[in-house]
């Protein structure tokens, strides 16, 4: 199944989230889609994106380098479910009209 393109409201949300900078180090960020919900891998959901710099996204100690969001949260001392909770809070603050 091909990926669905984000609509205008989702693009605005993505832009606003990226402006925060990396949630770990505040450096300029790219977006990571949180894919693990309640222990299950899910499809990309526009509500669940977090800003991560390239190192914390794709680097050795990044979410992809460590192999899971859970391992990333543990390694960086963020607390269980931090990425999902952070993303949900930002979605709730954004107008989606």
PDB file of N, CA, C and O in Angstrom, residues 14-52:
ATOM      1  N   UNK A  14       3.516  19.270  11.183  1.00  0.00           N
ATOM      2  CA  UNK A  14       4.892  18.777  11.037  1.00  0.00           C
ATOM      3  C   UNK A  14       5.885  19.934  11.121  1.00  0.00           C
ATOM      4  O   UNK A  14       6.915  19.840  11.782  1.00  0.00           O
ATOM      5  N   UNK A  15       5.572  21.016  10.454  1.00  0.00           N
ATOM      6  CA  UNK A  15       6.465  22.175  10.451  1.00  0.00           C
ATOM      7  C   UNK A  15       6.618  22.745  11.859  1.00  0.00           C
ATOM      8  O   UNK A  15       7.725  23.060  12.305  1.00  0.00           O
ATOM      9  N   UNK A  16       5.507  22.869  12.564  1.00  0.00           N
ATOM     10  CA  UNK A  16       5.540  23.408  13.921  1.00  0.00           C
ATOM     11  C   UNK A  16       6.342  22.495  14.856  1.00  0.00           C
ATOM     12  O   UNK A  16       7.152  22.965  15.647  1.00  0.00           O
ATOM     13  N   UNK A  17       6.151  21.199  14.736  1.00  0.00           N
ATOM     14  CA  UNK A  17       6.876  20.253  15.585  1.00  0.00           C
ATOM     15  C   UNK A  17       8.376  20.313  15.295  1.00  0.00           C
ATOM     16  O   UNK A  17       9.198  20.340  16.220  1.00  0.00           O
ATOM     17  N   UNK A  18       8.757  20.375  14.033  1.00  0.00           N
ATOM     18  CA  UNK A  18      10.174  20.421  13.672  1.00  0.00           C
ATOM     19  C   UNK A  18      10.859  21.662  14.225  1.00  0.00           C
ATOM     20  O   UNK A  18      12.054  21.623  14.556  1.00  0.00           O
ATOM     21  N   UNK A  19      10.113  22.761  14.358  1.00  0.00           N
ATOM     22  CA  UNK A  19      10.688  24.006  14.876  1.00  0.00           C
ATOM     23  C   UNK A  19      11.165  23.894  16.319  1.00  0.00           C
ATOM     24  O   UNK A  19      12.011  24.663  16.761  1.00  0.00           O
ATOM     25  N   UNK A  20      10.644  22.936  17.083  1.00  0.00           N
ATOM     26  CA  UNK A  20      11.075  22.758  18.468  1.00  0.00           C
ATOM     27  C   UNK A  20      12.553  22.400  18.569  1.00  0.00           C
ATOM     28  O   UNK A  20      13.206  22.692  19.558  1.00  0.00           O
ATOM     29  N   UNK A  21      13.047  21.708  17.583  1.00  0.00           N
ATOM     30  CA  UNK A  21      14.394  21.161  17.685  1.00  0.00           C
ATOM     31  C   UNK A  21      14.325  19.807  18.381  1.00  0.00           C
ATOM     32  O   UNK A  21      13.293  19.422  18.932  1.00  0.00           O
ATOM     33  N   UNK A  22      15.405  19.098  18.346  1.00  0.00           N
ATOM     34  CA  UNK A  22      15.485  17.746  18.890  1.00  0.00           C
ATOM     35  C   UNK A  22      15.005  17.708  20.346  1.00  0.00           C
ATOM     36  O   UNK A  22      15.421  18.530  21.166  1.00  0.00           O
ATOM     37  N   UNK A  23      14.162  16.736  20.682  1.00  0.00           N
ATOM     38  CA  UNK A  23      13.653  16.626  22.044  1.00  0.00           C
ATOM     39  C   UNK A  23      14.733  16.207  23.033  1.00  0.00           C
ATOM     40  O   UNK A  23      14.537  16.326  24.237  1.00  0.00           O
ATOM     41  N   UNK A  24      15.873  15.754  22.542  1.00  0.00           N
ATOM     42  CA  UNK A  24      16.973  15.357  23.425  1.00  0.00           C
ATOM     43  C   UNK A  24      17.995  16.481  23.583  1.00  0.00           C
ATOM     44  O   UNK A  24      18.384  16.809  24.693  1.00  0.00           O
ATOM     45  N   UNK A  25      18.394  17.114  22.453  1.00  0.00           N
ATOM     46  CA  UNK A  25      19.511  18.074  22.511  1.00  0.00           C
ATOM     47  C   UNK A  25      19.181  19.456  21.940  1.00  0.00           C
ATOM     48  O   UNK A  25      20.040  20.329  21.939  1.00  0.00           O
ATOM     49  N   UNK A  26      17.978  19.658  21.435  1.00  0.00           N
ATOM     50  CA  UNK A  26      17.498  20.927  20.878  1.00  0.00           C
ATOM     51  C   UNK A  26      18.189  21.357  19.582  1.00  0.00           C
ATOM     52  O   UNK A  26      17.982  22.474  19.118  1.00  0.00           O
ATOM     53  N   UNK A  27      19.017  20.517  18.979  1.00  0.00           N
ATOM     54  CA  UNK A  27      19.606  20.850  17.675  1.00  0.00           C
ATOM     55  C   UNK A  27      18.517  20.811  16.601  1.00  0.00           C
ATOM     56  O   UNK A  27      17.442  20.263  16.813  1.00  0.00           O
ATOM     57  N   UNK A  28      18.775  21.389  15.418  1.00  0.00           N
ATOM     58  CA  UNK A  28      17.798  21.320  14.323  1.00  0.00           C
ATOM     59  C   UNK A  28      17.366  19.872  14.091  1.00  0.00           C
ATOM     60  O   UNK A  28      18.167  18.941  14.224  1.00  0.00           O
ATOM     61  N   UNK A  29      16.101  19.708  13.752  1.00  0.00           N
ATOM     62  CA  UNK A  29      15.526  18.365  13.758  1.00  0.00           C
ATOM     63  C   UNK A  29      14.855  17.968  12.460  1.00  0.00           C
ATOM     64  O   UNK A  29      14.430  18.799  11.672  1.00  0.00           O
ATOM     65  N   UNK A  30      14.767  16.669  12.303  1.00  0.00           N
ATOM     66  CA  UNK A  30      13.931  16.040  11.296  1.00  0.00           C
ATOM     67  C   UNK A  30      12.864  15.281  12.088  1.00  0.00           C
ATOM     68  O   UNK A  30      12.976  15.147  13.307  1.00  0.00           O
ATOM     69  N   UNK A  31      11.832  14.812  11.417  1.00  0.00           N
ATOM     70  CA  UNK A  31      10.730  14.190  12.142  1.00  0.00           C
ATOM     71  C   UNK A  31      10.854  12.675  12.179  1.00  0.00           C
ATOM     72  O   UNK A  31      11.233  12.041  11.206  1.00  0.00           O
ATOM     73  N   UNK A  32      10.509  12.122  13.318  1.00  0.00           N
ATOM     74  CA  UNK A  32      10.430  10.675  13.502  1.00  0.00           C
ATOM     75  C   UNK A  32       8.979  10.333  13.798  1.00  0.00           C
ATOM     76  O   UNK A  32       8.356  10.949  14.661  1.00  0.00           O
ATOM     77  N   UNK A  33       8.436   9.369  13.073  1.00  0.00           N
ATOM     78  CA  UNK A  33       7.080   8.885  13.346  1.00  0.00           C
ATOM     79  C   UNK A  33       7.174   7.808  14.417  1.00  0.00           C
ATOM     80  O   UNK A  33       7.871   6.812  14.245  1.00  0.00           O
ATOM     81  N   UNK A  34       6.473   8.021  15.519  1.00  0.00           N
ATOM     82  CA  UNK A  34       6.432   7.031  16.589  1.00  0.00           C
ATOM     83  C   UNK A  34       5.540   5.892  16.097  1.00  0.00           C
ATOM     84  O   UNK A  34       4.379   6.097  15.782  1.00  0.00           O
ATOM     85  N   UNK A  35       6.121   4.701  16.016  1.00  0.00           N
ATOM     86  CA  UNK A  35       5.402   3.581  15.422  1.00  0.00           C
ATOM     87  C   UNK A  35       4.990   2.524  16.434  1.00  0.00           C
ATOM     88  O   UNK A  35       4.284   1.590  16.099  1.00  0.00           O
ATOM     89  N   UNK A  36       5.431   2.654  17.676  1.00  0.00           N
ATOM     90  CA  UNK A  36       5.088   1.636  18.668  1.00  0.00           C
ATOM     91  C   UNK A  36       4.064   2.210  19.640  1.00  0.00           C
ATOM     92  O   UNK A  36       4.340   3.159  20.349  1.00  0.00           O
ATOM     93  N   UNK A  37       2.891   1.610  19.649  1.00  0.00           N
ATOM     94  CA  UNK A  37       1.817   2.027  20.546  1.00  0.00           C
ATOM     95  C   UNK A  37       1.391   0.812  21.357  1.00  0.00           C
ATOM     96  O   UNK A  37       1.022  -0.207  20.787  1.00  0.00           O
ATOM     97  N   UNK A  38       1.454   0.922  22.653  1.00  0.00           N
ATOM     98  CA  UNK A  38       1.061  -0.163  23.559  1.00  0.00           C
ATOM     99  C   UNK A  38       1.753  -1.466  23.175  1.00  0.00           C
ATOM    100  O   UNK A  38       1.150  -2.534  23.166  1.00  0.00           O
ATOM    101  N   UNK A  39       3.044  -1.368  22.808  1.00  0.00           N
ATOM    102  CA  UNK A  39       3.829  -2.554  22.492  1.00  0.00           C
ATOM    103  C   UNK A  39       3.643  -3.092  21.087  1.00  0.00           C
ATOM    104  O   UNK A  39       4.287  -4.052  20.707  1.00  0.00           O
ATOM    105  N   UNK A  40       2.769  -2.495  20.297  1.00  0.00           N
ATOM    106  CA  UNK A  40       2.519  -2.970  18.938  1.00  0.00           C
ATOM    107  C   UNK A  40       3.031  -1.953  17.930  1.00  0.00           C
ATOM    108  O   UNK A  40       2.927  -0.754  18.137  1.00  0.00           O
ATOM    109  N   UNK A  41       3.571  -2.450  16.836  1.00  0.00           N
ATOM    110  CA  UNK A  41       4.002  -1.569  15.758  1.00  0.00           C
ATOM    111  C   UNK A  41       2.765  -1.172  14.962  1.00  0.00           C
ATOM    112  O   UNK A  41       1.939  -2.009  14.620  1.00  0.00           O
ATOM    113  N   UNK A  42       2.636   0.133  14.700  1.00  0.00           N
ATOM    114  CA  UNK A  42       1.478   0.645  13.981  1.00  0.00           C
ATOM    115  C   UNK A  42       1.924   1.322  12.685  1.00  0.00           C
ATOM    116  O   UNK A  42       3.105   1.529  12.461  1.00  0.00           O
ATOM    117  N   UNK A  43       0.974   1.701  11.880  1.00  0.00           N
ATOM    118  CA  UNK A  43       1.276   2.476  10.675  1.00  0.00           C
ATOM    119  C   UNK A  43       1.618   3.900  11.068  1.00  0.00           C
ATOM    120  O   UNK A  43       1.287   4.357  12.158  1.00  0.00           O
ATOM    121  N   UNK A  44       2.239   4.613  10.146  1.00  0.00           N
ATOM    122  CA  UNK A  44       2.535   6.028  10.386  1.00  0.00           C
ATOM    123  C   UNK A  44       1.234   6.782  10.623  1.00  0.00           C
ATOM    124  O   UNK A  44       0.286   6.641   9.864  1.00  0.00           O
ATOM    125  N   UNK A  45       1.230   7.548  11.685  1.00  0.00           N
ATOM    126  CA  UNK A  45       0.055   8.330  12.051  1.00  0.00           C
ATOM    127  C   UNK A  45       0.518   9.772  12.184  1.00  0.00           C
ATOM    128  O   UNK A  45       1.479  10.033  12.910  1.00  0.00           O
ATOM    129  N   UNK A  46      -0.119  10.719  11.491  1.00  0.00           N
ATOM    130  CA  UNK A  46       0.346  12.107  11.545  1.00  0.00           C
ATOM    131  C   UNK A  46       0.307  12.717  12.942  1.00  0.00           C
ATOM    132  O   UNK A  46       0.986  13.693  13.213  1.00  0.00           O
ATOM    133  N   UNK A  47      -0.447  12.128  13.849  1.00  0.00           N
ATOM    134  CA  UNK A  47      -0.505  12.653  15.212  1.00  0.00           C
ATOM    135  C   UNK A  47       0.762  12.358  16.001  1.00  0.00           C
ATOM    136  O   UNK A  47       1.042  13.042  16.975  1.00  0.00           O
ATOM    137  N   UNK A  48       1.496  11.330  15.620  1.00  0.00           N
ATOM    138  CA  UNK A  48       2.613  10.869  16.431  1.00  0.00           C
ATOM    139  C   UNK A  48       3.952  11.096  15.738  1.00  0.00           C
ATOM    140  O   UNK A  48       4.565  10.169  15.213  1.00  0.00           O
ATOM    141  N   UNK A  49       4.391  12.355  15.741  1.00  0.00           N
ATOM    142  CA  UNK A  49       5.715  12.706  15.216  1.00  0.00           C
ATOM    143  C   UNK A  49       6.475  13.483  16.289  1.00  0.00           C
ATOM    144  O   UNK A  49       5.884  14.255  17.038  1.00  0.00           O
ATOM    145  N   UNK A  50       7.774  13.226  16.362  1.00  0.00           N
ATOM    146  CA  UNK A  50       8.638  13.942  17.302  1.00  0.00           C
ATOM    147  C   UNK A  50       9.864  14.440  16.552  1.00  0.00           C
ATOM    148  O   UNK A  50      10.321  13.805  15.610  1.00  0.00           O
ATOM    149  N   UNK A  51      10.397  15.595  16.955  1.00  0.00           N
ATOM    150  CA  UNK A  51      11.600  16.113  16.309  1.00  0.00           C
ATOM    151  C   UNK A  51      12.855  15.491  16.934  1.00  0.00           C
ATOM    152  O   UNK A  51      13.019  15.483  18.155  1.00  0.00           O
ATOM    153  N   UNK A  52      13.708  14.956  16.079  1.00  0.00           N
ATOM    154  CA  UNK A  52      14.993  14.415  16.504  1.00  0.00           C
ATOM    155  C   UNK A  52      16.064  14.897  15.542  1.00  0.00           C
ATOM    156  O   UNK A  52      15.834  14.928  14.327  1.00  0.00           O
TER     157      UNK A  52
END
